Amino acid sequence: MDVSEMKNTVREFILAEFLPGESSANLKDDTPLRTSGVLDSMATLKLVSFVEDKFGIEVEAHEAGVENFDRISDIAALIASKKGA
Amino acid sequence: MSQQPVNSLVDYLEASAARFPGCPAVVGPDERELSYSELNSGADRVAAFLASRGVQPGDRVGLLLPKSVEAVTAVWGIMKARAAYVPIDWKSPAARARSILTDCDTRAVFADFSVLETAAGCEPARDTVIVLNAPAGAELPANAVRWEDAAGPSAHATATAPPSAAGRNRAELAYILYTSGSTGVPKGVMLSHANALSFVDWCSDEFQPHENDRFSNHAPFHFDLSVLDLYVPAKHGASVHLIDDETGKSPKHLAAFAERRKITIWYSTPSILHLLASLGNLRQGDYSSLRIVLFAGEVFPVKHLRELKNIWSWPVYYNLYGPTETNVCTFARIPDEIPEDRTEPYPIGWTCSHCRPIVLDAGQKPVAAGEEGMLYIAGESVFQGYWNRPEQQAAAFLTIEGERWYCTGDVVVEDPACGYIYVGRRDRMVKRRGFRIELDEIECGLYRHPRVREAAVVASTVGGEVKIAAYLSADGEPPGVLEMKMFCAKNLPSYMNPDMFVFLDALPRTSTNKVDYRGLAQRLEPAAAARTV
């Protein structure tokens, strides 16, 4: 899976789970999610679990903060680095 | 325990400071620890400083602090000054925090540096602000003072003595807890020392804590679960271990915390316990210190409770029930074995010994066991009233032969075998992750959006989780879901942010032209269920 597919997988999950009804065009790679309050800590936890299961990676608790989980592009970069892609 | 009459929670702290001076009283999220003697003298400095700034018995003092040993010191110091503390979610939107500070007319505020503007920007700006975590060299407004200068170990002794212990009075307010208000403005629940003491003493009888116990404190201080965490250990010389926001929501960190701190008495909402059981890898740690698990604030789905008990099989589990207005008023001990085929949640149980119940029908006549009715509570733990809300206060009580009974708003059925069973509510209040939410408050928040014409908020429980949906109509082009989510994040606490935003041309109406909430709720159930499959 390349990075753009990773982004789309994460985007689809966020849209379905936390933003039902929003069009995928409006959820951009750099839309702030945590810092804007779109995802609170409970939602982030669900997202982290999804990412772990879907991509077969382990996200350490200290990696689940704003620096890696604020934007779809950051999340995809974390997944890619974990998978060595 | 001292034979002197107990007039204040502070009496318990001082007795423990005399009896267990070197024992740990509070351990912060950062592992910093205060002994009983250190906590007591720190609280004395806070009280002396507040008195020097004109804080009088009966005044209110705000608290906008992250979990820390300083926050606990401040709480005790405020009570030593015989003022009432008003804890506020330090991460809540600034406007909401300010409306609370203004509503209860605080004389001083303790604030983290990151929210200094929220605390210092109140009009009129006459509050003294005590600032925690101010970086060296940071400039502070004229009415602000650093924690270290106000209450740190090297703070200058002030000429003003704090109120003496002799004046303490059980009837004085200890704290005001703000809960969601149906008018869109949070309302302050006033609780006296007598209210808190009656609950703490009941906990002593029921749980038999001792000085070697280590209590977890998961709940924020603006949530009434914190009352048990802070004051039951203080009475018995035990320690309380503070969990900060981030650890509190990270199951792996939380599990590591419980193991490392060798927690003996755990207290949190079922949501958090479920997170621990499902994502905390609990089978890998050593939690053998744990002897009691208490949960409250919402219904614990039996499936989730069983999952937890299958891992932590040895502690004793209690379901505690009660609104902020009474704190815990009923309790049920969970049996050691939960049958595999049981699906209904455990009852809220029987009334605690310091409370008395009655269950009344709509005509305020007592109902028989087995029949649904509204639960009313009387006794020493029943709150004093709502700050500055005489009408809501009058509506909350029923007076029978001169005695005030608090109407919990909760519908229950008495089962003679196991106590009260919680049925639901007849109003628009829901609980999510233990937080009390008036759906009307969310609607008021939505109406602040310039393009929202109509707003109706409904909630439904799906798979044990409360889902909140906002149905809206717009003036002009409807805003997107993302925009609404961000807007709500700025205007409401995060637990009130709806899960779904649905724009309709107009809200459905009943034949009497009222918003058809029932129809909207029916619409939500299949939609929310489909999303969780």
Tab-separated table of C-alpha atoms in Angstrom, chain B residues 20 47 113 119 157 228 239 286 330 337 357 375 395 419 422 461 469 486 494:
chain	number	residue	atom	x	y	z
B	20	PHE	CA	0.545	10.138	59.948
B	47	ALA	CA	-5.274	29.740	53.227
B	113	PHE	CA	-0.426	29.561	32.953
B	119	ALA	CA	-8.996	33.471	34.371
B	157	ALA	CA	4.443	34.616	55.651
B	228	LEU	CA	-14.492	10.097	47.307
B	239	SER	CA	-2.833	8.141	49.733
B	286	ASP	CA	0.422	-7.484	38.312
B	330	THR	CA	-27.557	3.903	46.439
B	337	GLU	CA	-20.012	-14.697	39.522
B	357	PRO	CA	-35.489	7.041	49.520
B	375	LEU	CA	-36.671	8.368	42.965
B	395	ALA	CA	-38.335	22.767	41.265
B	419	GLY	CA	-32.939	-3.041	45.410
B	422	TYR	CA	-32.566	2.097	37.052
B	461	THR	CA	-27.781	4.218	23.416
B	469	ALA	CA	-27.162	13.540	17.025
B	486	MET	CA	-15.044	22.439	14.832
B	494	SER	CA	-15.698	17.816	24.134
